[in-house]
Tab-separated table of C-alpha atoms and ligand atoms in Angstrom:
chain	number	residue	atom	x	y	z
A	1	MET	CA	-0.001	0.024	-0.015
A	2	VAL	CA	1.218	3.516	-0.757
A	3	TYR	CA	0.497	6.069	1.992
A	4	SER	CA	0.331	9.737	1.153
A	5	LEU	CA	0.826	12.611	3.555
A	6	THR	CA	-1.570	15.452	2.810
A	7	PRO	CA	-0.401	19.054	3.114
A	8	PHE	CA	-2.614	19.296	6.214
A	9	ALA	CA	-0.888	16.299	7.825
A	10	ARG	CA	2.523	17.711	6.954
A	11	LEU	CA	1.581	21.006	8.658
A	12	TRP	CA	0.244	19.154	11.711
A	13	CYS	CA	3.494	17.124	11.965
A	14	SER	CA	5.732	20.142	11.650
A	15	LEU	CA	3.712	22.048	14.306
A	16	HIS	CA	3.938	19.098	16.714
A	17	GLY	CA	7.538	18.298	15.907
A	18	ASP	CA	6.469	14.760	15.021
A	19	ASP	CA	9.122	13.179	12.864
A	20	THR	CA	7.567	9.783	13.037
A	21	LEU	CA	5.064	10.599	10.282
A	22	LYS	CA	7.623	11.874	7.851
A	23	SER	CA	8.036	10.090	4.604
A	24	ALA	CA	10.894	10.030	2.157
A	25	LEU	CA	11.252	8.930	-1.431
A	26	ILE	CA	14.689	7.640	-2.340
A	27	THR	CA	15.651	7.213	-6.012
A	28	GLY	CA	18.603	4.801	-6.384
A	29	ILE	CA	17.570	2.757	-3.367
A	30	THR	CA	19.131	-0.389	-4.882
A	31	GLY	CA	22.525	1.317	-4.981
A	32	GLN	CA	25.195	1.657	-2.281
A	33	ASP	CA	24.040	4.969	-0.815
A	34	GLY	CA	20.339	4.272	-1.237
A	35	SER	CA	20.513	1.210	0.946
A	36	TYR	CA	22.422	2.948	3.783
A	37	LEU	CA	20.133	5.988	3.541
A	38	ALA	CA	17.086	3.768	3.718
A	39	GLU	CA	18.461	2.033	6.857
A	40	PHE	CA	19.151	5.431	8.442
A	41	LEU	CA	15.736	6.934	7.651
A	42	VAL	CA	13.943	3.807	8.876
A	43	SER	CA	15.888	4.162	12.135
A	44	LYS	CA	14.634	7.714	12.384
A	45	GLY	CA	11.013	6.584	12.090
A	46	TYR	CA	10.447	7.610	8.435
A	47	ARG	CA	8.186	5.902	6.037
A	48	VAL	CA	10.607	5.049	3.296
A	49	TYR	CA	9.668	4.610	-0.328
A	50	GLY	CA	12.347	3.400	-2.689
A	51	MET	CA	12.019	4.063	-6.425
A	52	VAL	CA	13.130	1.094	-8.513
A	53	ARG	CA	13.140	0.757	-12.287
A	54	ARG	CA	11.765	-2.238	-14.037
A	55	SER	CA	14.293	-4.925	-14.583
A	56	SER	CA	13.853	-8.460	-15.917
A	57	SER	CA	15.579	-9.874	-12.820
A	58	ALA	CA	15.437	-8.580	-9.264
A	59	ASN	CA	18.320	-6.416	-8.198
A	60	LEU	CA	17.444	-5.887	-4.538
A	61	SER	CA	20.337	-7.575	-2.719
A	62	ARG	CA	21.418	-4.388	-0.918
A	63	VAL	CA	17.926	-3.696	0.506
A	64	HIS	CA	16.762	-7.249	0.913
A	65	HIS	CA	17.182	-7.036	4.730
A	66	LEU	CA	14.838	-4.060	4.800
A	67	HIS	CA	12.018	-5.696	2.815
A	68	ASP	CA	9.440	-5.436	5.539
A	69	ARG	CA	10.372	-1.811	6.553
A	70	ILE	CA	10.458	-0.029	3.204
A	71	GLU	CA	8.145	0.133	0.235
A	72	LEU	CA	9.389	-0.237	-3.293
A	73	VAL	CA	7.647	1.749	-5.961
A	74	PHE	CA	8.217	1.729	-9.716
A	75	GLY	CA	9.637	4.700	-11.574
A	76	ASP	CA	12.451	5.676	-13.885
A	77	LEU	CA	14.456	8.862	-14.159
A	78	LEU	CA	14.020	8.587	-17.927
A	79	ASP	CA	10.195	8.703	-17.645
A	80	GLN	CA	8.632	11.977	-16.609
A	81	ASN	CA	5.120	10.599	-16.052
A	82	SER	CA	6.435	7.932	-13.699
A	83	LEU	CA	8.019	10.625	-11.505
A	84	VAL	CA	4.950	12.808	-11.495
A	85	GLY	CA	2.831	9.731	-10.565
A	86	LEU	CA	5.143	8.886	-7.720
A	87	ILE	CA	5.224	12.309	-6.208
A	88	GLU	CA	1.408	12.339	-6.397
A	89	SER	CA	0.859	8.847	-4.902
A	90	VAL	CA	3.633	8.754	-2.330
A	91	GLY	CA	3.252	12.380	-1.252
A	92	PRO	CA	6.811	12.488	0.279
A	93	ASP	CA	8.052	15.132	2.635
A	94	GLU	CA	11.571	14.618	1.310
A	95	VAL	CA	13.043	13.319	-1.935
A	96	TYR	CA	16.612	12.059	-2.099
A	97	ASN	CA	17.685	11.807	-5.691
A	98	LEU	CA	20.529	9.285	-5.587
A	99	ALA	CA	19.811	7.493	-8.882
A	100	ALA	CA	22.380	8.039	-11.569
A	101	GLN	CA	24.796	6.339	-14.021
A	102	SER	CA	27.623	6.786	-11.595
A	103	PHE	CA	30.559	4.888	-13.151
A	104	ILE	CA	33.035	7.218	-14.911
A	105	PRO	CA	34.401	4.780	-17.535
A	106	THR	CA	30.772	3.955	-18.675
A	107	SER	CA	30.160	7.797	-18.904
A	108	TRP	CA	32.813	7.759	-21.624
A	109	SER	CA	31.414	4.804	-23.483
A	110	GLN	CA	27.795	5.977	-22.992
A	111	PRO	CA	27.910	9.748	-22.670
A	112	VAL	CA	24.388	10.380	-23.990
A	113	LEU	CA	22.755	7.895	-21.660
A	114	THR	CA	24.793	9.230	-18.719
A	115	GLY	CA	23.562	12.787	-19.591
A	116	ASP	CA	20.026	11.559	-19.782
A	117	PHE	CA	20.073	9.646	-16.374
A	118	THR	CA	22.445	11.766	-14.403
A	119	GLY	CA	21.725	15.206	-15.771
A	120	LEU	CA	18.235	15.375	-17.297
A	121	GLY	CA	16.943	12.970	-14.683
A	122	VAL	CA	17.335	15.741	-12.119
A	123	ALA	CA	15.367	18.160	-14.317
A	124	ARG	CA	12.557	15.621	-14.588
A	125	MET	CA	12.426	15.028	-10.815
A	126	LEU	CA	12.607	18.781	-10.028
A	127	GLU	CA	9.802	19.416	-12.572
A	128	ALA	CA	7.710	16.629	-11.055
A	129	ILE	CA	8.090	18.197	-7.615
A	130	ARG	CA	7.515	21.727	-8.797
A	131	THR	CA	4.250	20.768	-10.567
A	132	VAL	CA	2.807	18.369	-7.915
A	133	ASP	CA	3.987	19.780	-4.595
A	134	PRO	CA	6.740	22.448	-4.491
A	135	GLY	CA	6.836	22.059	-0.712
A	136	VAL	CA	8.685	18.747	-0.951
A	137	ARG	CA	12.309	18.983	0.206
A	138	PHE	CA	14.786	17.810	-2.403
A	139	TYR	CA	18.317	16.504	-2.014
A	140	GLN	CA	20.522	16.134	-5.072
A	141	ALA	CA	23.529	13.763	-5.025
A	142	SER	CA	26.310	15.986	-6.388
A	143	THR	CA	29.878	14.871	-6.525
A	144	SER	CA	33.457	16.044	-6.136
A	145	GLU	CA	33.938	14.945	-9.815
A	146	MET	CA	32.255	18.265	-10.716
A	147	PHE	CA	35.394	19.986	-9.465
A	148	GLY	CA	37.398	18.073	-12.095
A	149	LYS	CA	40.733	19.651	-12.887
A	150	VAL	CA	41.520	21.760	-9.815
A	151	ASN	CA	44.433	23.981	-9.173
A	152	ALA	CA	44.993	23.182	-5.574
A	153	PRO	CA	43.480	21.251	-2.714
A	154	PRO	CA	41.273	21.362	-0.713
A	155	GLN	CA	37.937	22.077	-2.404
A	156	ASN	CA	34.995	23.628	-0.656
A	157	GLU	CA	31.534	25.065	-1.591
A	158	SER	CA	33.114	28.081	-3.252
A	159	THR	CA	35.591	26.122	-5.483
A	160	PRO	CA	34.613	26.662	-9.177
A	161	LEU	CA	33.324	23.593	-11.045
A	162	ASN	CA	35.509	22.379	-13.802
A	163	PRO	CA	34.313	18.834	-14.687
A	164	CYS	CA	36.389	16.755	-17.055
A	165	THR	CA	34.296	13.636	-17.597
A	166	PRO	CA	30.790	13.166	-19.064
A	167	TYR	CA	29.705	11.964	-15.567
A	168	GLY	CA	31.108	15.090	-13.906
A	169	ALA	CA	29.529	17.354	-16.591
A	170	ALA	CA	26.102	15.651	-16.217
A	171	LYS	CA	26.360	16.047	-12.434
A	172	ALA	CA	27.261	19.714	-12.834
A	173	TYR	CA	24.123	20.254	-14.860
A	174	GLY	CA	22.010	18.654	-12.154
A	175	HIS	CA	23.822	20.593	-9.520
A	176	PHE	CA	23.253	24.022	-11.142
A	177	LEU	CA	19.650	23.102	-11.904
A	178	THR	CA	19.030	22.334	-8.229
A	179	VAL	CA	20.378	25.813	-7.365
A	180	ASN	CA	18.228	27.407	-10.154
A	181	TYR	CA	14.984	25.774	-8.925
A	182	ARG	CA	15.727	26.946	-5.375
A	183	GLU	CA	16.509	30.486	-6.443
A	184	THR	CA	13.786	30.806	-9.101
A	185	TYR	CA	10.838	28.889	-7.545
A	186	GLY	CA	11.805	29.146	-3.851
A	187	MET	CA	11.902	25.400	-3.492
A	188	TYR	CA	13.800	23.678	-0.691
A	189	ALA	CA	16.333	22.140	-3.042
A	190	CYS	CA	19.928	21.511	-2.168
A	191	SER	CA	22.988	19.465	-3.200
A	192	GLY	CA	25.491	17.570	-1.199
A	193	ILE	CA	28.856	17.686	-2.882
A	194	LEU	CA	30.102	14.355	-1.715
A	195	PHE	CA	33.650	13.078	-2.116
A	196	ASN	CA	34.279	9.381	-2.735
A	197	HIS	CA	32.648	7.097	-0.268
A	198	GLU	CA	32.878	3.339	-0.185
A	199	SER	CA	31.590	0.322	1.684
A	200	PRO	CA	31.134	-3.375	1.384
A	201	ARG	CA	28.125	-2.492	-0.820
A	202	ARG	CA	30.252	-0.624	-3.380
A	203	ALA	CA	29.813	-2.125	-6.905
A	204	LEU	CA	32.684	-4.375	-7.896
A	205	GLU	CA	33.920	-2.224	-10.787
A	206	PHE	CA	35.015	0.568	-8.362
A	207	VAL	CA	38.722	0.326	-7.465
A	208	THR	CA	38.264	0.049	-3.716
A	209	ARG	CA	35.856	-2.874	-3.894
A	210	LYS	CA	37.771	-4.411	-6.763
A	211	ILE	CA	40.817	-4.524	-4.429
A	212	THR	CA	39.016	-5.814	-1.331
A	213	HIS	CA	37.104	-8.437	-3.271
A	214	ALA	CA	40.306	-9.593	-4.986
A	215	VAL	CA	42.123	-9.756	-1.673
A	216	ALA	CA	39.423	-12.028	-0.312
A	217	ARG	CA	39.529	-14.298	-3.387
A	218	ILE	CA	43.326	-14.416	-3.236
A	219	LYS	CA	43.167	-15.293	0.430
A	220	HIS	CA	40.747	-18.158	-0.401
A	221	GLY	CA	42.969	-19.341	-3.301
A	222	LEU	CA	40.383	-18.443	-5.979
A	223	GLN	CA	42.668	-16.110	-7.878
A	224	ASP	CA	46.313	-15.078	-7.743
A	225	LYS	CA	46.618	-11.728	-9.496
A	226	LEU	CA	44.993	-8.366	-9.239
A	227	LYS	CA	45.395	-5.975	-12.213
A	228	LEU	CA	45.225	-2.233	-11.524
A	229	GLY	CA	45.740	0.957	-13.429
A	230	SER	CA	47.709	3.647	-11.689
A	231	MET	CA	48.698	3.024	-8.083
A	232	ASP	CA	49.506	6.682	-7.666
A	233	ALA	CA	45.880	7.927	-8.147
A	234	ARG	CA	44.712	9.602	-4.952
A	235	ARG	CA	41.279	10.088	-3.465
A	236	ASP	CA	39.506	11.445	-0.392
A	237	TRP	CA	37.740	8.228	0.610
A	238	GLY	CA	35.072	7.997	3.354
A	239	PHE	CA	32.527	5.479	4.514
A	240	ALA	CA	29.107	5.567	2.814
A	241	GLY	CA	27.280	4.912	6.097
A	242	ASP	CA	28.696	8.201	7.511
A	243	TYR	CA	27.854	10.221	4.390
A	244	VAL	CA	24.081	9.434	4.295
A	245	ARG	CA	23.799	11.055	7.715
A	246	ALA	CA	24.927	14.333	6.132
A	247	MET	CA	22.369	14.018	3.317
A	248	TRP	CA	19.512	13.786	5.907
A	249	ALA	CA	20.966	16.622	7.980
A	250	MET	CA	21.055	18.913	4.918
A	251	LEU	CA	17.272	18.525	4.500
A	252	GLN	CA	16.683	19.461	8.203
A	253	GLN	CA	18.195	22.925	8.019
A	254	GLU	CA	16.054	26.055	8.056
A	255	GLU	CA	17.496	27.220	4.685
A	256	PRO	CA	18.654	24.925	1.879
A	257	GLU	CA	22.319	25.219	1.045
A	258	GLU	CA	25.128	23.273	-0.579
A	259	PHE	CA	27.550	21.278	1.579
A	260	VAL	CA	30.832	19.553	0.798
A	261	VAL	CA	31.103	16.229	2.575
A	262	ALA	CA	34.550	14.696	2.765
A	263	THR	CA	37.184	13.351	5.170
A	264	GLY	CA	39.845	15.978	4.184
A	265	GLU	CA	42.383	13.244	3.834
A	266	SER	CA	43.961	12.110	0.670
A	267	HIS	CA	45.164	8.527	0.199
A	268	SER	CA	46.650	6.749	-2.823
A	269	VAL	CA	45.517	3.507	-4.377
A	270	ALA	CA	48.867	2.153	-3.261
A	271	GLU	CA	48.024	2.903	0.352
A	272	PHE	CA	44.664	1.262	0.019
A	273	VAL	CA	46.291	-1.814	-1.600
A	274	GLU	CA	48.957	-2.073	1.142
A	275	ARG	CA	46.401	-1.809	3.918
A	276	ALA	CA	43.953	-4.247	2.328
A	277	PHE	CA	46.476	-7.016	1.649
A	278	SER	CA	48.245	-6.673	4.962
A	279	HIS	CA	44.894	-6.770	6.832
A	280	ALA	CA	44.299	-10.162	5.201
A	281	GLY	CA	47.855	-11.295	6.019
A	282	LEU	CA	49.117	-11.083	2.387
A	283	ALA	CA	52.005	-9.303	0.633
A	284	TRP	CA	50.597	-7.154	-2.093
A	285	GLU	CA	53.867	-7.247	-4.121
A	286	ASP	CA	53.204	-10.999	-4.837
A	287	HIS	CA	49.835	-10.324	-6.370
A	288	VAL	CA	49.401	-6.891	-7.895
A	289	GLU	CA	50.168	-6.183	-11.561
A	290	ILE	CA	49.897	-2.831	-13.292
A	291	ASP	CA	47.865	-2.846	-16.510
A	292	ASP	CA	48.299	0.308	-18.676
A	293	GLN	CA	44.938	-0.416	-20.244
A	294	LEU	CA	43.260	0.338	-16.973
A	295	ILE	CA	44.748	3.790	-16.524
A	296	ARG	CA	42.052	6.515	-16.575
A	297	ARG	CA	42.143	9.161	-19.329
A	298	THR	CA	42.116	11.995	-16.791
A	299	GLU	CA	43.427	11.354	-13.342
A	300	LEU	CA	42.398	13.897	-10.650
A	301	GLU	CA	45.249	13.863	-8.287
A	302	LEU	CA	44.275	16.941	-6.187
A	303	LEU	CA	40.767	16.130	-5.099
A	304	VAL	CA	40.480	16.594	-1.370
A	305	GLY	CA	37.447	18.044	0.356
A	306	ASP	CA	37.132	20.689	2.975
A	307	ALA	CA	33.975	19.747	4.914
A	308	SER	CA	34.319	22.515	7.569
A	309	LYS	CA	30.925	23.952	6.720
A	310	ALA	CA	29.225	20.508	7.181
A	311	ARG	CA	31.022	20.027	10.457
A	312	GLU	CA	30.061	23.430	11.787
A	313	LYS	CA	26.487	23.756	10.516
A	314	LEU	CA	25.332	20.151	10.366
A	315	GLY	CA	27.382	18.898	13.253
A	316	TRP	CA	28.550	16.148	10.901
A	317	GLU	CA	31.591	14.044	11.722
A	318	PRO	CA	32.707	10.852	9.989
A	319	ALA	CA	32.911	7.907	12.394
A	320	VAL	CA	35.107	5.574	10.165
A	321	ASP	CA	38.635	6.585	9.198
A	322	PHE	CA	40.646	5.394	6.215
A	323	GLU	CA	42.180	2.338	7.879
A	324	GLY	CA	38.858	1.407	9.419
A	325	LEU	CA	37.195	1.654	6.024
A	326	VAL	CA	39.705	-0.600	4.355
A	327	ASP	CA	39.550	-3.128	7.157
A	328	LEU	CA	35.778	-3.286	7.216
A	329	MET	CA	35.614	-3.752	3.488
A	330	VAL	CA	38.224	-6.549	3.528
A	331	ASP	CA	36.459	-8.329	6.435
A	332	ALA	CA	33.135	-8.134	4.639
A	333	ASP	CA	34.531	-9.521	1.362
A	334	LEU	CA	36.302	-12.306	3.256
A	335	GLU	CA	32.876	-13.224	4.641
A	336	VAL	CA	31.217	-12.955	1.225
A	337	VAL	CA	33.849	-15.197	-0.484
A	338	GLU	CA	33.832	-17.582	2.470
A	339	ALA	CA	30.046	-17.988	2.203
A	340	GLU	CA	30.300	-18.484	-1.573
A	341	THR	CA	32.978	-21.099	-1.359
A	342	SER	CA	31.142	-22.949	1.382
A	343	GLY	CA	27.938	-22.929	-0.612
A	344	ALA	CA	26.157	-20.895	2.056
A	345	GLY	CA	25.283	-18.041	-0.327
A	346	SER	CA	26.048	-14.346	0.233
A	347	PRO	CA	25.673	-13.046	3.769
A	348	HIS	CA	23.641	-9.893	4.133
A	349	SER	CA	25.669	-6.738	3.286
A	350	SER	CA	26.877	-5.058	6.486
B	401	LIG	P1	25.265	3.343	-7.345
B	401	LIG	O1	25.614	2.292	-6.355
B	401	LIG	O2	25.821	3.269	-8.735
B	401	LIG	O3	23.649	3.349	-7.489
B	401	LIG	C1	23.024	4.004	-8.526
B	401	LIG	C2	21.517	3.823	-8.380
B	401	LIG	O4	20.885	4.587	-9.449
B	401	LIG	C3	21.010	2.409	-8.483
B	401	LIG	O5	20.061	2.146	-7.539
B	401	LIG	C4	20.470	2.321	-9.932
B	401	LIG	O6	19.442	1.398	-10.100
B	401	LIG	C5	19.834	3.737	-9.988
B	401	LIG	N1	19.523	4.123	-11.377
B	401	LIG	C6	20.349	4.323	-12.407
B	401	LIG	N2	19.708	4.792	-13.412
B	401	LIG	C7	18.402	4.916	-13.081
B	401	LIG	C8	17.249	5.264	-13.771
B	401	LIG	N3	17.251	5.649	-15.060
B	401	LIG	N4	16.042	5.324	-13.109
B	401	LIG	C9	16.018	4.914	-11.837
B	401	LIG	N5	17.088	4.502	-11.090
B	401	LIG	C10	18.301	4.485	-11.750
B	401	LIG	O7	25.576	4.723	-6.768
B	401	LIG	P2	25.973	5.204	-5.266
B	401	LIG	O8	27.426	4.970	-5.068
B	401	LIG	O9	24.941	4.624	-4.337
B	401	LIG	O10	25.843	6.731	-5.386
B	401	LIG	C11	24.557	7.369	-5.146
B	401	LIG	C12	24.533	8.718	-5.789
B	401	LIG	O11	25.521	9.545	-5.260
B	401	LIG	C13	24.818	8.700	-7.271
B	401	LIG	O12	24.019	9.681	-7.917
B	401	LIG	C14	26.247	9.007	-7.455
B	401	LIG	O13	26.520	9.559	-8.692
B	401	LIG	C15	26.410	9.983	-6.313
B	401	LIG	N6	27.763	10.097	-5.754
B	401	LIG	C16	28.388	8.920	-5.274
B	401	LIG	C17	29.646	9.008	-4.763
B	401	LIG	C18	30.365	7.764	-4.243
B	401	LIG	O14	31.529	7.849	-3.997
B	401	LIG	N7	29.692	6.638	-4.083
B	401	LIG	C19	30.240	10.289	-4.609
B	401	LIG	C20	29.574	11.424	-4.998
B	401	LIG	C21	28.311	11.309	-5.534
B	401	LIG	P3	19.702	-0.120	-10.663
B	401	LIG	O15	20.007	-0.891	-9.385
B	401	LIG	O16	18.431	-0.455	-11.281
B	401	LIG	O17	20.858	-0.001	-11.583
């Protein structure tokens, strides 16, 4: 059943400070962040609706453990009517737009589709909210990739955007549109400019998860080599479970604003590799090979975030540091591979 919160009910709740009746619509709930955000909002007493697109086979492994606490509703960022229908039927207080084509190499091979999902998808959702209920609070998942080629670290909310990938460019479009709708229509629309954040639920094509999953397979004797592009590439990596708290906090402010969310620390792929292998009791030199074919066209060496504003205004602090993140990802992948090899099936994502 789909519940809807009428404008009267929303007013009643806000007058009585009653958060338990709040409802949120999350696009991209089947992704890494969507699953952590759903857990977090459920723990806050929200009614959580997750938008999923039609697929010939179920893709719900990251939210399977929440099946009796969230409601899945069909929609697609490529389809305007489906978004309008969802805003009407769900009547959310808050919309978190996390859906996107988020893998940079795919944005080079499919730049048009990436623009459609990741850029125009934001326009479709903003239009749906504006026409059905402009009082809905809107969060847009912006990214540090919008900074692109920067002159110097760190980057904050005032750093000019200079994207250098189709993904970054599409995200910059969505980012500016979110600002435009706020300024032009007075909507509560804001973007979180999030630096890289990882977890055991990260897709396998991303370098962090590729490493930790390979470490687990090597430990279990299922493979011997791990091929990587540049080991020198550097990133500001945080834990996804920490970052979704900042998304929610942004929608609880009196005024909508942009916030950078980051750890402020830069680590290389080499550091990640060293920590991951040693955590599993392995020597990375015995297993890692450099493959020039995997080197990215544009490497962004200087991306490091300054999250002072989020720390001050949102009271946000990350709970997991770099070493803790690598360790928890390795431990989770060791468990996953162990379960696969023993025939027990995948344990629930942690
Ligand atoms: P993710 O794991 O790749 O998840 C992407 C989600 O988008 C999936 O649920 C996917 O659904 C959904 N989706 C894609 N196209 C769609 C469409 N046309 N209609 C409806 N749903 C669609 O991404 P993530 O890591 O959770 O990131 C969440 C958001 O934050 C993304 O917008 C990403 O660009 C942004 N972001 C991420 C990071 C990071 O480091 N993780 C940093 C900054 C910003 P399916 O399961 O059906 O494919």
